[in-house]
Amino acid sequence: MVASNLKMQTKKLKIIPLGGMGEFGMNCLALRWEDDIIVIDAGLMFPESELLGVDVVVPDITYLVENKAHVRAIILTHGHMDHIGGLPWILNEIKVPVYATEFTLAFVEGILEEHQLLDETELIEITPKEKFTIGPFTIEPIHVTHSMVDAVALAIDTPVGVVIHTGDFKVDLSPLDGKLFDLHTFAEYGKRGVLALLQDSTNVERAGFTPSEIAVIPRLDEIFSSTKKKLFFSCFSSSVYRIRIALDLARAHGRKVAVIGRSMVDSTEIAQDLGYINLPQGLIINPGQMNDYSPEQLMVLISGTQGEPMSALSRAAVDNHKYVSIEAGDTVVLSSRVIPGNEKSIFRVIDHLYRREANVIYDDGSHGLIHVSGHGSQEEMRLMINLVRPKYFIPVHGNYGNLRKHAQIALETGAVEHAIVIEDGDVLELDKKDVRKKDKVTTGRIFIDSGSSIDVVEDVVLRDRRILSEDGIVLAMLIIDKRTGKLQQSPEVVMRGFGGADITDEAREVVLKTLKSLSGEEKADYGMVKEKVRSELKRFIQKNTGRRPMIMPVIMEI
Ligand SMILES: [Zn+2]
Ligand SMILES: [Zn+2]
């Protein structure tokens, strides 16, 4: 044997982020040992408003498709959409079993059912502290606390050492469901030696500790005490802890609860079925029963904190909801964060609420603590690093700056040997001796139009071109009198790239009918007008031509 033979290629573990590293959302990461690949999380991202007509964004999974034969499983850390929302799209391309905890699976089932993928997908329930094996990987889910219940980190035993992926977490030392953060298990792994720690970077800019979920109770209790009329409570429908707090307060303050909005109804039901909320008999009433109670006896749990135009809250805000109306003196609590990019639609809804003379309480820093983050701040990050003491530290979930900062924080603790910043598509090769970035695989963002998980667009520019060439474009021009809010003349509809029968006149009728169906207040809300015109035209055109053109409503004020 000559010396050079010793330099023979040794086997390495590969870590390949496909989404969520270098951006927020669409978390997805592949772990590869030889011919076995497991995927951690399969998230989506909600598009910025400029992406007209694009409904969701998912990671490019070319790498997984090209290595289809080797992908063994998708393992989910928890049920937030930025971790599970891309599943239908991925499962369309590769058929693999999905592993997740009980609560996460309940959410996954809903999504897969919507996409007709439930029957053909193998779902496997995992439980904290119960190890399972997939090829060369033995995986232990470790319970962590987060704004979502039943969240886990994953300790993955590989042939070169243990890799821990935290998923999303904060260290909530008084969790509402009594399920404690399993700090002990992290410490045990730390004692035995951990090769790599992949840790959530979301709140890396925040010093200190993130407050517990229960920290919102005192302020919310005050709001319940001082509200004389109906109380509308809105939060993310996946925020089971927050829903539980609202329900408990409603009971304590003698209010019955009507649950409004599909996602809120589904989520509350799942949480009840799985024992995360305990509802006393008679607390929840049907929306139709609300008339039997006086305003001070009612709380409405309603979806739509981000001002989504079609959500229950947006519709109630313009007095266009079948069951609920918001009246002068009612209080509306938005117990959630204003997600950057959604400001416009949120403040539009808030304006409508003020116009109804409601009292609006939202998270702008001046209304007290009505919302807390689900992600750990710097001290929690340091705590975890101290417990795990990994050889290699790899920040995940965040834009490039966040990842850099997180790596620096890790190094400053003195508890890690190396901190490595990698981004989507980087292939990180590691073993006990060495770590290095190798090649790059294809990654990117895939834009998906509504309804279909197959109707995919590669890139916005490409998308526009493709749609223009294949499905055409529809412009709907509305000229509105600024003073009266009335339509000046018949709407103009222009269609390009359509063969066959001319349906322009019918399309114009659709626009007119849509406008007639709107209340004065809705008409004043151009965002809503556009969204309604777009969705009605889309339905009409698809039904009559089978095409999915790009539809652009344009409003001109004169
Ligand atoms: Zn999360
Ligand atoms: Zn997340």
Coordinates of C-alpha atoms in Angstrom, one line a residue, residues 163-401:
V163 CA -27.2 15.2 14.1
I164 CA -29.8 17.2 16.0
H165 CA -32.4 19.4 14.1
T166 CA -34.3 21.6 16.5
G167 CA -37.3 22.4 14.3
D168 CA -39.0 25.5 15.5
F169 CA -38.8 26.1 19.2
K170 CA -38.8 28.4 22.2
V171 CA -38.1 27.4 25.7
D172 CA -41.5 27.8 27.3
L173 CA -40.9 26.9 31.0
S174 CA -44.7 26.8 31.8
P175 CA -46.3 25.2 28.8
L176 CA -50.1 25.4 28.9
D177 CA -50.6 21.7 28.0
G178 CA -48.2 20.6 30.8
K179 CA -45.9 18.9 28.2
L180 CA -42.5 20.1 29.3
F181 CA -39.6 21.0 27.0
D182 CA -37.4 17.9 27.2
L183 CA -34.2 19.7 28.1
H184 CA -32.9 16.5 29.8
T185 CA -32.7 14.6 26.6
F186 CA -30.8 17.3 24.8
A187 CA -28.4 17.4 27.7
E188 CA -27.9 13.6 27.5
Y189 CA -27.1 13.8 23.8
G190 CA -24.7 16.7 24.6
K191 CA -23.0 14.5 27.2
R192 CA -22.6 11.6 24.8
G193 CA -21.4 13.9 22.0
V194 CA -23.2 15.5 19.1
L195 CA -21.7 15.9 15.6
A196 CA -24.0 18.7 14.4
L197 CA -26.7 20.9 15.7
L198 CA -29.1 22.5 13.2
Q199 CA -30.9 25.3 15.1
D200 CA -33.9 27.6 14.4
S201 CA -32.6 31.2 13.7
T202 CA -35.9 33.0 13.3
N203 CA -35.6 35.3 16.3
V204 CA -31.8 35.7 16.3
E205 CA -32.2 39.5 16.4
R206 CA -34.0 39.4 19.7
A207 CA -32.1 39.6 22.9
G208 CA -33.2 37.8 26.1
F209 CA -35.9 35.2 26.4
T210 CA -39.2 34.9 24.6
P211 CA -42.1 35.0 27.0
S212 CA -44.2 31.9 27.7
E213 CA -47.5 31.4 25.9
I214 CA -49.2 32.1 29.2
A215 CA -47.7 35.7 29.3
V216 CA -50.6 37.0 27.2
I217 CA -53.3 36.0 29.8
P218 CA -53.2 39.0 32.1
R219 CA -53.7 41.6 29.4
L220 CA -56.3 39.5 27.6
D221 CA -58.1 39.0 30.9
E222 CA -58.3 42.8 31.3
I223 CA -59.7 43.2 27.8
F224 CA -62.3 40.6 28.6
S225 CA -63.2 42.4 31.8
S226 CA -63.6 45.8 30.1
T227 CA -65.5 44.8 27.0
K228 CA -69.1 45.7 27.3
K229 CA -70.4 44.3 24.0
K230 CA -69.4 41.5 21.7
L231 CA -65.8 40.4 21.7
F232 CA -64.2 39.1 18.5
F233 CA -61.0 37.2 19.0
S234 CA -58.8 36.4 16.1
C235 CA -55.5 34.5 16.1
F236 CA -53.8 32.0 13.7
S237 CA -56.1 29.0 13.5
S238 CA -53.0 26.8 14.2
S239 CA -52.4 28.6 17.5
V240 CA -54.0 26.0 19.7
Y241 CA -52.6 27.6 22.9
R242 CA -54.0 31.0 22.1
I243 CA -57.4 29.5 21.2
R244 CA -57.4 27.6 24.5
I245 CA -56.6 30.8 26.4
A246 CA -59.4 32.7 24.6
L247 CA -61.9 29.9 25.3
D248 CA -60.9 29.7 29.0
L249 CA -61.3 33.5 29.3
A250 CA -64.7 33.4 27.6
R251 CA -65.9 30.8 30.1
A252 CA -64.5 32.7 33.0
H253 CA -66.2 35.9 31.8
G254 CA -69.6 34.3 31.1
R255 CA -69.4 34.4 27.3
K256 CA -70.6 31.8 24.9
V257 CA -68.4 31.1 21.9
A258 CA -69.2 31.0 18.2
V259 CA -66.4 29.7 16.0
I260 CA -66.3 31.3 12.6
G261 CA -64.1 30.5 9.6
R262 CA -63.3 27.0 8.3
S263 CA -59.7 26.8 9.4
M264 CA -60.7 27.9 12.9
V265 CA -63.5 25.4 13.1
D266 CA -61.2 22.6 11.9
S267 CA -58.4 23.5 14.1
T268 CA -60.6 23.8 17.2
E269 CA -62.1 20.4 16.5
I270 CA -58.8 18.7 16.1
A271 CA -57.5 20.3 19.3
Q272 CA -60.5 19.1 21.1
D273 CA -60.4 15.6 19.7
L274 CA -56.7 15.2 20.7
G275 CA -57.3 16.6 24.2
Y276 CA -55.5 20.0 23.9
I277 CA -58.6 21.9 24.7
N278 CA -61.3 20.9 27.1
L279 CA -64.6 22.4 26.4
P280 CA -67.3 22.5 29.0
Q281 CA -70.7 21.5 27.7
G282 CA -72.6 24.4 26.1
L283 CA -69.6 26.8 25.9
I284 CA -69.6 26.6 22.1
I285 CA -72.8 27.6 20.3
N286 CA -73.7 27.4 16.6
P287 CA -73.3 30.7 14.8
G288 CA -77.1 30.6 14.2
Q289 CA -77.7 30.7 18.0
M290 CA -76.0 34.0 18.5
N291 CA -79.2 35.9 18.3
D292 CA -80.4 34.1 21.5
Y293 CA -77.7 36.0 23.5
S294 CA -77.0 39.6 24.3
P295 CA -73.7 41.1 23.0
E296 CA -72.0 40.9 26.4
Q297 CA -72.6 37.2 26.5
L298 CA -70.7 36.5 23.3
M299 CA -67.3 35.9 22.1
V300 CA -66.6 35.2 18.4
L301 CA -63.5 33.2 17.6
I302 CA -62.8 34.2 14.0
S303 CA -60.1 33.5 11.4
G304 CA -58.4 36.1 9.3
T305 CA -55.7 37.9 11.4
Q306 CA -53.6 38.7 8.3
G307 CA -56.4 40.6 6.4
E308 CA -56.8 37.8 3.8
P309 CA -59.5 39.3 1.6
M310 CA -61.8 36.2 1.7
S311 CA -61.4 35.4 5.4
A312 CA -64.3 35.5 7.8
L313 CA -62.9 38.6 9.6
S314 CA -62.4 40.6 6.4
R315 CA -65.9 39.8 5.4
A316 CA -67.3 40.7 8.8
A317 CA -65.4 43.9 8.7
V318 CA -67.3 45.1 5.6
D319 CA -70.5 43.7 7.0
N320 CA -70.8 40.9 4.5
H321 CA -70.9 37.8 6.7
K322 CA -73.8 35.5 7.0
Y323 CA -73.7 35.1 10.7
V324 CA -71.7 37.8 12.3
S325 CA -71.8 41.6 12.3
I326 CA -69.5 44.0 14.0
E327 CA -71.3 46.8 15.7
A328 CA -70.4 50.1 17.4
G329 CA -68.8 49.3 20.8
D330 CA -67.8 45.7 19.9
T331 CA -64.1 44.8 20.6
V332 CA -61.9 43.1 18.1
V333 CA -58.7 41.5 19.3
L334 CA -56.0 40.5 16.8
S335 CA -53.8 38.3 18.8
S336 CA -51.1 37.7 16.3
R337 CA -48.2 39.3 14.6
V338 CA -48.4 41.7 11.7
I339 CA -46.5 39.6 9.2
P340 CA -44.3 41.8 7.0
G341 CA -45.8 42.0 3.6
N342 CA -49.4 41.8 5.0
E343 CA -49.5 45.3 6.5
K344 CA -51.6 46.7 3.8
S345 CA -54.4 44.1 3.9
I346 CA -54.3 44.0 7.8
F347 CA -54.6 47.8 8.1
R348 CA -57.3 47.8 5.5
V349 CA -59.4 45.5 7.7
I350 CA -58.6 47.5 10.8
D351 CA -59.8 50.6 9.0
H352 CA -63.1 48.9 8.2
L353 CA -63.4 47.8 11.8
Y354 CA -62.9 51.4 13.0
R355 CA -65.5 52.5 10.5
R356 CA -67.9 50.2 12.2
E357 CA -66.9 52.0 15.4
A358 CA -65.4 48.9 16.9
N359 CA -62.6 49.0 19.4
V360 CA -59.6 47.3 17.7
I361 CA -56.7 45.8 19.7
Y362 CA -53.7 44.6 17.8
D363 CA -50.1 44.0 18.3
D364 CA -48.5 47.4 17.7
G365 CA -46.8 47.6 21.1
S366 CA -49.3 50.1 22.5
H367 CA -52.0 47.6 23.5
G368 CA -50.1 45.5 26.0
L369 CA -48.9 41.9 25.6
I370 CA -51.6 40.3 23.5
H371 CA -49.2 38.2 21.4
V372 CA -45.9 36.4 22.0
S373 CA -43.6 34.8 19.5
G374 CA -43.3 31.1 19.1
H375 CA -39.5 31.2 18.5
G376 CA -36.8 31.4 21.0
S377 CA -34.7 34.5 21.5
Q378 CA -30.9 34.7 21.8
E379 CA -30.7 33.3 25.4
E380 CA -32.7 30.3 24.4
M381 CA -30.5 29.7 21.5
R382 CA -27.4 29.9 23.8
L383 CA -29.1 27.6 26.3
M384 CA -29.7 24.9 23.6
I385 CA -26.1 25.2 22.3
N386 CA -24.8 24.9 25.9
L387 CA -26.9 21.7 26.4
V388 CA -26.0 20.1 23.1
R389 CA -22.4 21.3 22.7
P390 CA -22.1 20.1 19.1
K391 CA -18.9 19.9 17.2
Y392 CA -20.5 21.6 14.2
F393 CA -23.2 24.3 14.5
I394 CA -25.4 24.9 11.5
P395 CA -28.1 27.7 11.7
V396 CA -31.3 27.0 9.9
H397 CA -34.6 29.0 9.2
G398 CA -33.8 32.5 8.3
N399 CA -32.3 34.9 5.8
Y400 CA -28.6 35.0 5.2
G401 CA -28.0 37.7 7.7

